């Protein structure tokens, strides 16, 4: 009940807006074990705000073209109010993940000057030949995305399979890595921070797996750090068609893969990219409302989560937990990462027509493409404009969250690429 008092005090103007973390943590200069313990007041506040949610009046459309239907919002509210048990979720997170905190710098290849406190998952294999693997989550996910990979990668059932030490950091502003204190923290700076994290963990050579924002960050990391990053597996290798491609498309000279990609790309840009434009232009404008409304934010991310899976059914519990990975510290920092991606020249404030803005990756790259995701069927020669793509796997099941929807497929791709020493340059790892 204490949060009622805090709200009353704030209304009376007697409470200062003290910015403090809503969870217990210290971020020292070396890795230290971390157990999640979120301030019960913020959990109670979310619950109370969910209870008080005001809903829009639906216009009864057969599809999701305006966004998630209101009946989904009310059913998630009902679950949140009547059944959702954060203390159980917190116990599950603490038993499933070995978590740590530390602090690193975003140097040398970024202009972000502040120290970067990090939360990360780290599961070591007991195999002496294990390959260090950095897993980078995306939007609107979090470190939770790595869950299904941990046991099969660190402790494979068959000794003939490759083993991995898995490191999965929270991007600052997501999960339990505190939001950057100042601007200029985008994918480039995140890559610097994560490279320093791997060095701090004594992994001088490692491989990276990532999609979505992780698929942005890994390209900066590989390009800036040929001395540490051996190879990259991306399930989100963004290659925008350029103006010549569009000319060929309108002239009817493009291949079926190129047609598919361009149609899907337009479809997404025309119908589903509103969130991205808002986040990359005025993140604080939606930041105010989203920081206040847990159901509003849950519906905001549910749209993307729902549209980019093939068959997976997100439970209300899962949706609420994913939302809380942003809402506990406030989702504004997560939004802003898109604005910083524009500053880092990889997103544009307009339609995506420029394919030359990502740094080129010289290390071997493997692509895993999934049908419900945006860059499905990216032609190999387009993909190779962005890097040394040596493997392209076009799967027939799954979507934007392969570690959730089709973990076995992703695990097979990770094993077959990084386990091939000559292909992925993993024979030189320590
Ligand atoms: C590695 O640990 C697992 C249990 O976590 C155990 O079953 C296995 O025997 C261990 N392997 C080695 C090589 O120590
Ligand atoms: C393999 O990695 C090492 C160490 O980073 C690097 O020196 C070498 O150039 C890489 N080889 C290829 C083919 O990328
Ligand atoms: C588009 O990419 C293709 C292949 O790399 C290249 O030949 C063409 O010149 C590019 N067009 C523009 C306008 O950059
Ligand atoms: C998307 O918008 C573009 C530009 O307005 C238009 O040319 C294209 O036909 C649209 N495509 C789809 C699939 O909506
Ligand atoms: C939202 O509603 C659809 C049916 O329209 C249902 O399939 C889905 O499971 C619902 N999601 C949640 C989180 O309640
Ligand atoms: C595309 O990016 C390149 C490199 O950053 C830049 O020189 C060019 O002006 C951009 N073109 C457009 C149309 O934005
Ligand atoms: C490793 O990759 C190379 C190049 O694709 C291939 O020729 C070789 O058969 C692969 N090795 C294994 C063990 O799969």
Short mmCIF file of C-alpha atoms and ligand atoms in Angstrom, two decimals, residues 64 69 71-72 75-76 299 302 306 313-316 319, ligand 5:
data_model
loop_
_atom_site.label_atom_id
_atom_site.label_comp_id
_atom_site.label_asym_id
_atom_site.label_seq_id
_atom_site.Cartn_x
_atom_site.Cartn_y
_atom_site.Cartn_z
CA UNK A 64 -5.36 -5.69 -36.94
CA UNK A 69 -8.19 -5.15 -30.85
CA UNK A 71 -10.80 -7.31 -26.51
CA UNK A 72 -7.12 -8.25 -26.26
CA UNK A 75 -8.32 -9.70 -21.45
CA UNK A 76 -4.70 -8.77 -20.69
CA UNK A 299 -0.64 -3.30 -26.51
CA UNK A 302 1.92 -6.71 -28.76
CA UNK A 306 1.73 -10.68 -32.93
CA UNK A 313 0.63 -17.75 -29.44
CA UNK A 314 1.84 -15.25 -26.86
CA UNK A 315 0.20 -15.83 -23.49
CA UNK A 316 -1.02 -12.91 -21.41
CA UNK A 319 3.17 -10.38 -22.82
C1 LIG B 5 -5.87 -11.67 -28.69
O1 LIG B 5 -6.99 -12.11 -29.41
C2 LIG B 5 -6.75 -13.14 -30.37
C3 LIG B 5 -8.04 -13.43 -31.09
O2 LIG B 5 -8.47 -12.26 -31.71
C4 LIG B 5 -6.21 -14.36 -29.67
O3 LIG B 5 -5.86 -15.32 -30.61
C5 LIG B 5 -4.99 -13.99 -28.83
O4 LIG B 5 -4.54 -15.09 -28.09
C6 LIG B 5 -5.34 -12.85 -27.89
N1 LIG B 5 -4.12 -12.49 -27.17
C7 LIG B 5 -4.04 -12.25 -25.88
C8 LIG B 5 -2.68 -11.92 -25.34
O5 LIG B 5 -5.00 -12.25 -25.16
#
